[in-house]
mmCIF file of C-alpha atoms in Angstrom:
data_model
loop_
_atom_site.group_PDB
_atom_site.id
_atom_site.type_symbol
_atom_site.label_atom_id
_atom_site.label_comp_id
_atom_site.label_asym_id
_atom_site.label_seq_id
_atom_site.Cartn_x
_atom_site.Cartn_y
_atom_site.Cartn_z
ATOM 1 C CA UNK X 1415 -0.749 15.058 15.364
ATOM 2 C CA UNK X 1416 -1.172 14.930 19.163
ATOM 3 C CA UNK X 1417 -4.837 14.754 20.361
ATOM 4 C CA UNK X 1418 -5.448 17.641 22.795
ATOM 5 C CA UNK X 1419 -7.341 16.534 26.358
ATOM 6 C CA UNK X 1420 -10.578 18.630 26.660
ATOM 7 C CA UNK X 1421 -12.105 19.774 30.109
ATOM 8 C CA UNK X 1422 -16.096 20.237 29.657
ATOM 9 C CA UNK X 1423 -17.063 23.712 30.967
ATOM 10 C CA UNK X 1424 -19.191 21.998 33.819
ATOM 11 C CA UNK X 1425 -19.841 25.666 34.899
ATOM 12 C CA UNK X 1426 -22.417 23.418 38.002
ATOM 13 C CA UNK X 1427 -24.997 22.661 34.972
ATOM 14 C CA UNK X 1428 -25.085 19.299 36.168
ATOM 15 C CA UNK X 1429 -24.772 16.000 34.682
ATOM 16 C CA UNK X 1430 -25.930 17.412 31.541
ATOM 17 C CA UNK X 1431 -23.999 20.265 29.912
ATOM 18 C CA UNK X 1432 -24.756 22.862 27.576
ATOM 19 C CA UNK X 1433 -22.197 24.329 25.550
ATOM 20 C CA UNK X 1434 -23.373 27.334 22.327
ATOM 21 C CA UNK X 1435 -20.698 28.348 20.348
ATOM 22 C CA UNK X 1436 -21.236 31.848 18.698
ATOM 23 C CA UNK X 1437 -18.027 32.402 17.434
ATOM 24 C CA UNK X 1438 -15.738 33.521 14.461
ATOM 25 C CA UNK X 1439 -14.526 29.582 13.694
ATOM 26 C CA UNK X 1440 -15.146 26.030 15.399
ATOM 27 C CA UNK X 1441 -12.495 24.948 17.991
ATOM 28 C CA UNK X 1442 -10.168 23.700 15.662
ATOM 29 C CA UNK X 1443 -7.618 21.115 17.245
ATOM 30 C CA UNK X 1444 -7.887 17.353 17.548
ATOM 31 C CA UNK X 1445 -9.285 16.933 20.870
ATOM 32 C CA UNK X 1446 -11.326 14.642 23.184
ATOM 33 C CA UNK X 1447 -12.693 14.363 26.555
ATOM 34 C CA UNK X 1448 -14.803 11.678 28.541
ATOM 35 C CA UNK X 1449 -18.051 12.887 27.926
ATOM 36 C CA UNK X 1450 -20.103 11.680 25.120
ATOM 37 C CA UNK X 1451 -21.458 15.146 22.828
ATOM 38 C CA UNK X 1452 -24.700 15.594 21.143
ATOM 39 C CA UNK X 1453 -23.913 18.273 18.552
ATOM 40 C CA UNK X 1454 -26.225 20.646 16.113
ATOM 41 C CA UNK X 1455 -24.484 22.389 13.805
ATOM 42 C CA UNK X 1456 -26.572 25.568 13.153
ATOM 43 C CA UNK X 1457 -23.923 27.697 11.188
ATOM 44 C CA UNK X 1458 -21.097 26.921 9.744
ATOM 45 C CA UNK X 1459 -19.577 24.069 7.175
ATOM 46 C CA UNK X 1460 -16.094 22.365 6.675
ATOM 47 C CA UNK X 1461 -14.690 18.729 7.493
ATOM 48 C CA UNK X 1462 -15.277 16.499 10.625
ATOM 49 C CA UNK X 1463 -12.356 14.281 11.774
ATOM 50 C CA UNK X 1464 -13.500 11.619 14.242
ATOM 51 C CA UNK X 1465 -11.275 9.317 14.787
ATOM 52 C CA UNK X 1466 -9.879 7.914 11.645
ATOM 53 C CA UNK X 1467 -12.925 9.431 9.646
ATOM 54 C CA UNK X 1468 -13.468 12.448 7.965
ATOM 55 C CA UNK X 1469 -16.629 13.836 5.937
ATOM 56 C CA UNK X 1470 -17.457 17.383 4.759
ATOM 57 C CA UNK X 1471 -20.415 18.531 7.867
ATOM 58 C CA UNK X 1472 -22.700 21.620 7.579
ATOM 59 C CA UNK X 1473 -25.553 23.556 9.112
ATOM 60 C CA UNK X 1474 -28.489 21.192 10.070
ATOM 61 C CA UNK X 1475 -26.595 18.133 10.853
ATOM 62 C CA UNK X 1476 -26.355 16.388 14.033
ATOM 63 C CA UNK X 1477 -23.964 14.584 15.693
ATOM 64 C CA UNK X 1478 -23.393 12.206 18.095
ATOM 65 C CA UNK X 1479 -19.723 11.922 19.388
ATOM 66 C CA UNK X 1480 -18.333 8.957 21.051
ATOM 67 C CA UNK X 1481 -16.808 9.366 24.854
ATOM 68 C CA UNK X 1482 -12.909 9.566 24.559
ATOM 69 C CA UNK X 1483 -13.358 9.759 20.466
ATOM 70 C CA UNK X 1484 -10.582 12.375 19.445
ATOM 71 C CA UNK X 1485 -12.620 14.634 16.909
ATOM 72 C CA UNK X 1486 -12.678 18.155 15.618
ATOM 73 C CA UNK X 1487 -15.054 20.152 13.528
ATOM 74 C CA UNK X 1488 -12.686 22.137 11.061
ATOM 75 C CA UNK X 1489 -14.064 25.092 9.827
ATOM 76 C CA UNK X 1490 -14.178 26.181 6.205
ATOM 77 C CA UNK X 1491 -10.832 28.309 5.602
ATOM 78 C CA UNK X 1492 -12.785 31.206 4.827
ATOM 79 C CA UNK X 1493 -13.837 31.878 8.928
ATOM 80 C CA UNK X 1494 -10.252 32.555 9.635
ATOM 81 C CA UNK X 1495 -9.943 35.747 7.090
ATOM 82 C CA UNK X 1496 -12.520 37.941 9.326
ATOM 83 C CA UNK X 1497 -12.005 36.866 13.162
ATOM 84 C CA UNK X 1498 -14.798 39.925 13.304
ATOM 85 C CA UNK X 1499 -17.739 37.539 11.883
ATOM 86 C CA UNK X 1500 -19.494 35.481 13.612
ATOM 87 C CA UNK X 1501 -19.601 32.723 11.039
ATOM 88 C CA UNK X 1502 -20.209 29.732 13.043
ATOM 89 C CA UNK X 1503 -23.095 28.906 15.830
ATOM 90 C CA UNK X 1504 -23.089 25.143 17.409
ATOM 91 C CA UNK X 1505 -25.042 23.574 20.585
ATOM 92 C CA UNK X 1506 -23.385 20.968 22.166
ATOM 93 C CA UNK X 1507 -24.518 18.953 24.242
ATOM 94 C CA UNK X 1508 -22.180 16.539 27.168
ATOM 95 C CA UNK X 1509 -23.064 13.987 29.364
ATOM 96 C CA UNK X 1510 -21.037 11.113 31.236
ATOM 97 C CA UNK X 1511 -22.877 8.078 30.893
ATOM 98 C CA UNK X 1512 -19.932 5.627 31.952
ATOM 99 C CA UNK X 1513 -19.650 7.868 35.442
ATOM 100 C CA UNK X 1514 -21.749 10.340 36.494
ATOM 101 C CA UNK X 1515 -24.932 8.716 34.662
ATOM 102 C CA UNK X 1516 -24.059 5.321 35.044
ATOM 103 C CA UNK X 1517 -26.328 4.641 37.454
ATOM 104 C CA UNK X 1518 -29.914 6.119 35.570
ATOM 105 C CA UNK X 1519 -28.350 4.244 32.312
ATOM 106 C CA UNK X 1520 -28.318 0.897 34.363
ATOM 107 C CA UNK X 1521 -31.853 0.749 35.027
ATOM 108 C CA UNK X 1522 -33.633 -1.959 33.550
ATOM 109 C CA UNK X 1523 -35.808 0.410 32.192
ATOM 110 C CA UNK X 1524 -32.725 1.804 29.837
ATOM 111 C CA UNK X 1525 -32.028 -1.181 28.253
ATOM 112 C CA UNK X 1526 -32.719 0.297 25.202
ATOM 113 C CA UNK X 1527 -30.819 3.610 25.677
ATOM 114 C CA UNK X 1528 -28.010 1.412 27.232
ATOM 115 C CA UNK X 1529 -27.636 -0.672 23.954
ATOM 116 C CA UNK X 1530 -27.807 2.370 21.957
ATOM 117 C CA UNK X 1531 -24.972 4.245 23.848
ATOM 118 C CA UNK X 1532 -22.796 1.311 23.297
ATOM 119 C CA UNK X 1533 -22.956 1.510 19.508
ATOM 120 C CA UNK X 1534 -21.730 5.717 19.970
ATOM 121 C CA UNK X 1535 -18.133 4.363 20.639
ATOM 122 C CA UNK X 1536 -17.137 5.528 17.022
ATOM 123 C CA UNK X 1537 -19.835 8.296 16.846
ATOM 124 C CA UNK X 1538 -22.507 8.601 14.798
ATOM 125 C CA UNK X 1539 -24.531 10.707 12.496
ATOM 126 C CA UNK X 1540 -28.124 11.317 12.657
ATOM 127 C CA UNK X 1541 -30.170 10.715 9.460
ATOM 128 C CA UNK X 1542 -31.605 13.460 7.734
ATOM 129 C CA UNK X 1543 -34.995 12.803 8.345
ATOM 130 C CA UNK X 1544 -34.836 13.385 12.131
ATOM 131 C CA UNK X 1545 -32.816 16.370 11.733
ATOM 132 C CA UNK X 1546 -35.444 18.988 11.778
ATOM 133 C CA UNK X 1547 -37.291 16.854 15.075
ATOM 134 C CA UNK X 1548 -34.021 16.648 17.218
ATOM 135 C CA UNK X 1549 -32.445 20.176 16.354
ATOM 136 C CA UNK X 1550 -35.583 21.319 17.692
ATOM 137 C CA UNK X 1551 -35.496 19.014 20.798
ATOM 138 C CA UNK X 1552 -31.953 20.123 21.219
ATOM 139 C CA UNK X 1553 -32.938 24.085 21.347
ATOM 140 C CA UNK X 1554 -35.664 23.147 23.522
ATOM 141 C CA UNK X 1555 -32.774 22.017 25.820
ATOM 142 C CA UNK X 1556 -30.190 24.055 25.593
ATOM 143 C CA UNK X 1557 -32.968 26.609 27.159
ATOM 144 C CA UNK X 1558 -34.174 24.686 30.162
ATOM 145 C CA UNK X 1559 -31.768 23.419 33.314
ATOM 146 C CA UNK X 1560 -32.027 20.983 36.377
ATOM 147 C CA UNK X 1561 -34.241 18.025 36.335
ATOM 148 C CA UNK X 1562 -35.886 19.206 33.421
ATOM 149 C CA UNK X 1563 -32.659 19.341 31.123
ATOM 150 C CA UNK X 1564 -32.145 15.450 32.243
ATOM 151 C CA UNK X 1565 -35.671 14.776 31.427
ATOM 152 C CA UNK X 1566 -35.890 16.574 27.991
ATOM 153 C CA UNK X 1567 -32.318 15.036 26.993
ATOM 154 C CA UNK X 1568 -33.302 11.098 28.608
ATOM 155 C CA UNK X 1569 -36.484 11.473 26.398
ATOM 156 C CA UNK X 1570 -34.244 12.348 23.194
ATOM 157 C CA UNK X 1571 -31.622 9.395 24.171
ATOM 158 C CA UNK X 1572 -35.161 7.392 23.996
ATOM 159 C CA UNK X 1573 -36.203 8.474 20.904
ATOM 160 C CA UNK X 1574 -32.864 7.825 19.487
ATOM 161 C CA UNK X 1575 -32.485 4.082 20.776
ATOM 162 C CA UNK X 1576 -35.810 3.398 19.490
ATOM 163 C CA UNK X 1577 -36.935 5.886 16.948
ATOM 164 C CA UNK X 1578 -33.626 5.904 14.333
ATOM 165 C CA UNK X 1579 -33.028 3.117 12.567
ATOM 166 C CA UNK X 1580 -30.141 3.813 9.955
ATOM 167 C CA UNK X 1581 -27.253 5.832 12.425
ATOM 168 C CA UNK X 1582 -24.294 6.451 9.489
ATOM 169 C CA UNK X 1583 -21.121 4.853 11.836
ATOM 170 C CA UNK X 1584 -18.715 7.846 11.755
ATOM 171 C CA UNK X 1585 -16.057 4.585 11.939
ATOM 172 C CA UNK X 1586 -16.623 3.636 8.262
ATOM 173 C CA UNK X 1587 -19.190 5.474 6.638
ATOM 174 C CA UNK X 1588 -21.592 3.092 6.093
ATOM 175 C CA UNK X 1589 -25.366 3.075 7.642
ATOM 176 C CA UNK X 1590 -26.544 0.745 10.197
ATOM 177 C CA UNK X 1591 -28.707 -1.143 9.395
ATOM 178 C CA UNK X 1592 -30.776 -3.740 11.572
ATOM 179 C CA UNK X 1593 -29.766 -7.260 9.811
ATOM 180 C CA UNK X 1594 -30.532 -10.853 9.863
ATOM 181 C CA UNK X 1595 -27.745 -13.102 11.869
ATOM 182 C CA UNK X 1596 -26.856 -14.760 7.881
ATOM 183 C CA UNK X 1597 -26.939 -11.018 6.512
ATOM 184 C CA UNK X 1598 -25.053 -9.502 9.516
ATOM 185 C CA UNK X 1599 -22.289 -12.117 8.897
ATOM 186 C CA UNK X 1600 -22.520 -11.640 5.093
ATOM 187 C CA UNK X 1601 -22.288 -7.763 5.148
ATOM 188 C CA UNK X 1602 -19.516 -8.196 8.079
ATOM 189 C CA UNK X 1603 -17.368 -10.397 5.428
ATOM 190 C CA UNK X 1604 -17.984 -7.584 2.755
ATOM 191 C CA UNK X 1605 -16.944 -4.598 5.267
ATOM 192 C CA UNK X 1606 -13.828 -6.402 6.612
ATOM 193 C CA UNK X 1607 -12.396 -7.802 3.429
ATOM 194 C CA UNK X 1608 -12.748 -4.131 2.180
ATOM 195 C CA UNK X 1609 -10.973 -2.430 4.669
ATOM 196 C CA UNK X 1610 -8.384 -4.941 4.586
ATOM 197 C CA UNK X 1611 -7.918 -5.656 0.984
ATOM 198 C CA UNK X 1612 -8.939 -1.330 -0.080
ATOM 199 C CA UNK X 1613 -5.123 -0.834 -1.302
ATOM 200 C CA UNK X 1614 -5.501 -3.599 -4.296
ATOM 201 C CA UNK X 1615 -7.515 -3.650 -7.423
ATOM 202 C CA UNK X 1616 -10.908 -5.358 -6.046
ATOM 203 C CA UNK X 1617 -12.778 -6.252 -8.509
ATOM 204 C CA UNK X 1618 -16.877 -6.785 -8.217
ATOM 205 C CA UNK X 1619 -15.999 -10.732 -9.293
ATOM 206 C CA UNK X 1620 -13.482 -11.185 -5.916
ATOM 207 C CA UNK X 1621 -16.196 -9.224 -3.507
ATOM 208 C CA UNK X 1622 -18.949 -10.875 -5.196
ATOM 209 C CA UNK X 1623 -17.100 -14.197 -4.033
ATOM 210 C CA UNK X 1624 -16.760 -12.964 -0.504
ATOM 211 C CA UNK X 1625 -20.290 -12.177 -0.255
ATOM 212 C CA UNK X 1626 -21.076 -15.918 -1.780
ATOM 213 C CA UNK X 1627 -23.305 -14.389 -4.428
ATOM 214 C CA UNK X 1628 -22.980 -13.877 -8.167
ATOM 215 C CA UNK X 1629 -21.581 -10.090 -9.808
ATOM 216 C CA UNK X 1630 -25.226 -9.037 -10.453
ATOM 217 C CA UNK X 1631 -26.691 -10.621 -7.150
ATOM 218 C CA UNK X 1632 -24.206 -9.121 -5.226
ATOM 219 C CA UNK X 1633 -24.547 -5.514 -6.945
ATOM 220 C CA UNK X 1634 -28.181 -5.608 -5.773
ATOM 221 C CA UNK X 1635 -27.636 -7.032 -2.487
ATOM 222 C CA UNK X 1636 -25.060 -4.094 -2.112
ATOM 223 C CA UNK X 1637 -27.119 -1.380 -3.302
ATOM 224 C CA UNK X 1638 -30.084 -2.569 -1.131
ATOM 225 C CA UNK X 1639 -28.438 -2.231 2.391
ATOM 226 C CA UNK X 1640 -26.132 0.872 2.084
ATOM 227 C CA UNK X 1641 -28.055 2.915 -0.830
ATOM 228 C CA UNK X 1642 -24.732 3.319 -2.591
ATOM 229 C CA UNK X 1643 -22.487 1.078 -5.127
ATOM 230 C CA UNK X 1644 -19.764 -0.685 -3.803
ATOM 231 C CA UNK X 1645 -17.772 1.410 -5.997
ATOM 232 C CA UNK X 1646 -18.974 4.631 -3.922
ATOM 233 C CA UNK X 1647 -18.178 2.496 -1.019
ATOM 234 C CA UNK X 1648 -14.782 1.485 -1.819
ATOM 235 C CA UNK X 1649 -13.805 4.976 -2.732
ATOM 236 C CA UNK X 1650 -15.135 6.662 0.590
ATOM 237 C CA UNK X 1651 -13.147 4.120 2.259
ATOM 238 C CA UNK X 1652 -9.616 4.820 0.397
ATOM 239 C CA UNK X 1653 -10.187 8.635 0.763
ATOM 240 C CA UNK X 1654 -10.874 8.296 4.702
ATOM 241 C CA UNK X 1655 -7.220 6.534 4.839
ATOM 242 C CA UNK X 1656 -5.918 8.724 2.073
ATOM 243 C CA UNK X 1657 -7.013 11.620 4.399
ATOM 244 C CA UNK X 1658 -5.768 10.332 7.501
ATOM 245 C CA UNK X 1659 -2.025 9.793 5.960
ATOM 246 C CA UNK X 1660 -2.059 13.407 5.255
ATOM 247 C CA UNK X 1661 -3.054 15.201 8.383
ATOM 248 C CA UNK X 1662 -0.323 12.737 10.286
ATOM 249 C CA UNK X 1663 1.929 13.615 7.444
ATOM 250 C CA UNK X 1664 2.498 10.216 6.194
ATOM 251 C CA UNK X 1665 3.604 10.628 2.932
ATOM 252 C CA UNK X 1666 6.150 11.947 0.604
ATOM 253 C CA UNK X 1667 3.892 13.128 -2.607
ATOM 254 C CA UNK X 1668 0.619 13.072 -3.290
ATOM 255 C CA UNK X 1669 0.966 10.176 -6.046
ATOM 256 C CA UNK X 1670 2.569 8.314 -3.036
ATOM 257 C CA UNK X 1671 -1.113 8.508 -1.119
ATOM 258 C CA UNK X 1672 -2.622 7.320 -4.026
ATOM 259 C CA UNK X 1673 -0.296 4.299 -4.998
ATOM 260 C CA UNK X 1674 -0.785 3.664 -0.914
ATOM 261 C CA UNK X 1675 -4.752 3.815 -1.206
ATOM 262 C CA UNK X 1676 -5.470 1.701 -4.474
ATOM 263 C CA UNK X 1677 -5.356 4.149 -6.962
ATOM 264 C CA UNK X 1678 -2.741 3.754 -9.984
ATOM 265 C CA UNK X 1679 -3.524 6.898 -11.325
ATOM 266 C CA UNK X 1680 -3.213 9.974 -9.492
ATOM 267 C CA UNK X 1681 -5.575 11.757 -11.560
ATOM 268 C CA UNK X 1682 -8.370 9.237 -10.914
ATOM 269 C CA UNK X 1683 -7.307 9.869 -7.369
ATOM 270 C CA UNK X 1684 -7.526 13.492 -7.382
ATOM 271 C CA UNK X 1685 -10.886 13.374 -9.307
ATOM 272 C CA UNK X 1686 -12.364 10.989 -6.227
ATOM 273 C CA UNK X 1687 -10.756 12.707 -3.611
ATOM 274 C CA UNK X 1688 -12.369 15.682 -4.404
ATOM 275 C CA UNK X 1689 -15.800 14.751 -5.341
ATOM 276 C CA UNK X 1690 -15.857 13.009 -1.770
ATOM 277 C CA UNK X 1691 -13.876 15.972 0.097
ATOM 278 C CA UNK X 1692 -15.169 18.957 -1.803
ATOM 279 C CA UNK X 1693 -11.269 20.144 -2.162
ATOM 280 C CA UNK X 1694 -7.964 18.552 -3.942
ATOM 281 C CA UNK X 1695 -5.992 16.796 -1.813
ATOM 282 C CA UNK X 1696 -3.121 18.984 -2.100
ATOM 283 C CA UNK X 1697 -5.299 22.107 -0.620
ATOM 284 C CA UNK X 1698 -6.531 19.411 2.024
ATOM 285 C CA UNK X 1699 -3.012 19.180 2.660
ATOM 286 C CA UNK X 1700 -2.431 23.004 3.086
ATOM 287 C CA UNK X 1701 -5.487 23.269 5.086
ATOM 288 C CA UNK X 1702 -5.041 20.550 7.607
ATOM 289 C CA UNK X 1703 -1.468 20.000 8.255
ATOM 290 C CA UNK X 1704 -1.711 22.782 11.122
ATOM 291 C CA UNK X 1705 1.361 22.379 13.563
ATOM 292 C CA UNK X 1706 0.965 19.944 16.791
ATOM 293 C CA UNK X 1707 -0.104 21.054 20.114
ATOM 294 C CA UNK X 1708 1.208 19.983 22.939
ATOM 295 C CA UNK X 1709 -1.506 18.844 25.823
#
């Protein structure tokens, strides 16, 4: 699938631009562009793709997508059987922060904000719990222009470096989470022998070993920093690269994605990949094997 090069509507709005979608069904090819997006969804459910990673989205989530990440909101299937309807409503939000803001972002006095931007390089999801604060900070923007736009969206880049403490890392899955240097390295060890090792039959004993702590120990330790089993953890990971093989195509059968993704039984596989996707995979496959576009 070839990723599609997306010029912002810069329409003169400034370094910070606006974009409301009112519209029968989200923009629905892989795309990217150089600006960093804030996004509310308002209307509208179906599957984000960013990068590598997909997870069902709906209305009342926010996003923040990483400058130069290819990504796409696809729409539930549904929006494309009345064009008439206007079934979905976004606000994006787009903003250059490695050109046109670079200069306001190297302040000393945006440390903070600076730190935080670098960790948007695989995008991120806002937590629940600041959802109902921030969609309402990002209608208050969407409605004003000029130096008070930059002011109202610097003040929510503030609020996210220092306010949020447990982004969800659109790269894996997983929350972030602020960690000792011993339980950075630990959890590091966990996260990369997973997504190296997610295609054999881990078993708690051989993670547990990674991590340096005992089955039960580790089970805890798990639970405590991600607020979700290991289990739950592994199988988010196999779906995301279960997923990916099918919108590039790479694959023969559907038993052939799950043999490729740790899963010797295809109905186990089926039963996962649909309590983490909300669909089969072979309707995912029907749904987002749409043909290439050139760019």
């Amino acid at each position: 699938m070839k990723v599609i090069q997306f010029t912002v509507p810069v329409a003169e709005q400034g370094a910070v631009v606006i974009q409301e979608d009112i519209l029968p069904y989200f923009y629905n090819y892989l795309h990217r562009h150089k600006e960093a997006q804030v996004t509310l969804i308002i209307k509208g459910e179906g599957t984000l793709i960013a990068g590598n990673y997909t997870q069902p989205f709906k209305a009342g989530e926010i996003y923040v997508i990483g400058a130069n990440q290819p990504h796409m909101f696809k729409g539930d299937a549904r929006y494309f059987e009345n064009l008439q309807e206007k079934n979905i409503h976004a606000i994006h939000i787009f903003f250059d922060h490695e050109q046109a803001l670079q200069g306001l972002f190297s302040l000393k006095e945006m440390e903070t904000v600076r730190k935080f931007l670098q960790l948007t390089a695989n995008s991120l999801q806002l937590p629940a719990d600041h959802a109902e604060k921030i969609g309402a900070d990002i209608l208050k923007i969407s409605r004003l222009s000029g130096a008070e736009r930059l002011l109202a969206f610097v003040g929510m880049l503030v609020y996210f470096s220092k306010q949020v403490k447990e982004w969800k890392s659109l790269s894996t899955g997983f929350s972030r989470h602020s960690y000792s240097e011993s339980e950075g390295l630990r959890m590091n060890d966990i996260y990369q022998y997973t997504l190296e090792h997610y295609a054999e039959n881990i078993s708690l004993g051989q993670i547990a070993g990674v991590a340096h702590l005992t089955t039960y120990a580790f089970c805890k330790y798990f639970k405590k920093h991600t607020r979700k089993t290991y289990l739950e953890f592994l199988n988010e990971i196999r779906i995301n690269v279960a997923c990916k093989k099918i919108i590039n195509g790479d694959f023969d059968s559907i038993a052939a994605v799950a043999y490729a993704t740790g899963y010797n039984n295809p109905i186990t596989f089926n039963r996962v990949f649909r309590k983490v996707t909300g669909m089969s995979p072979s309707a995912y496959a029907r749904q987002y094997r749409f043909e290439e576009v050139e760019s």
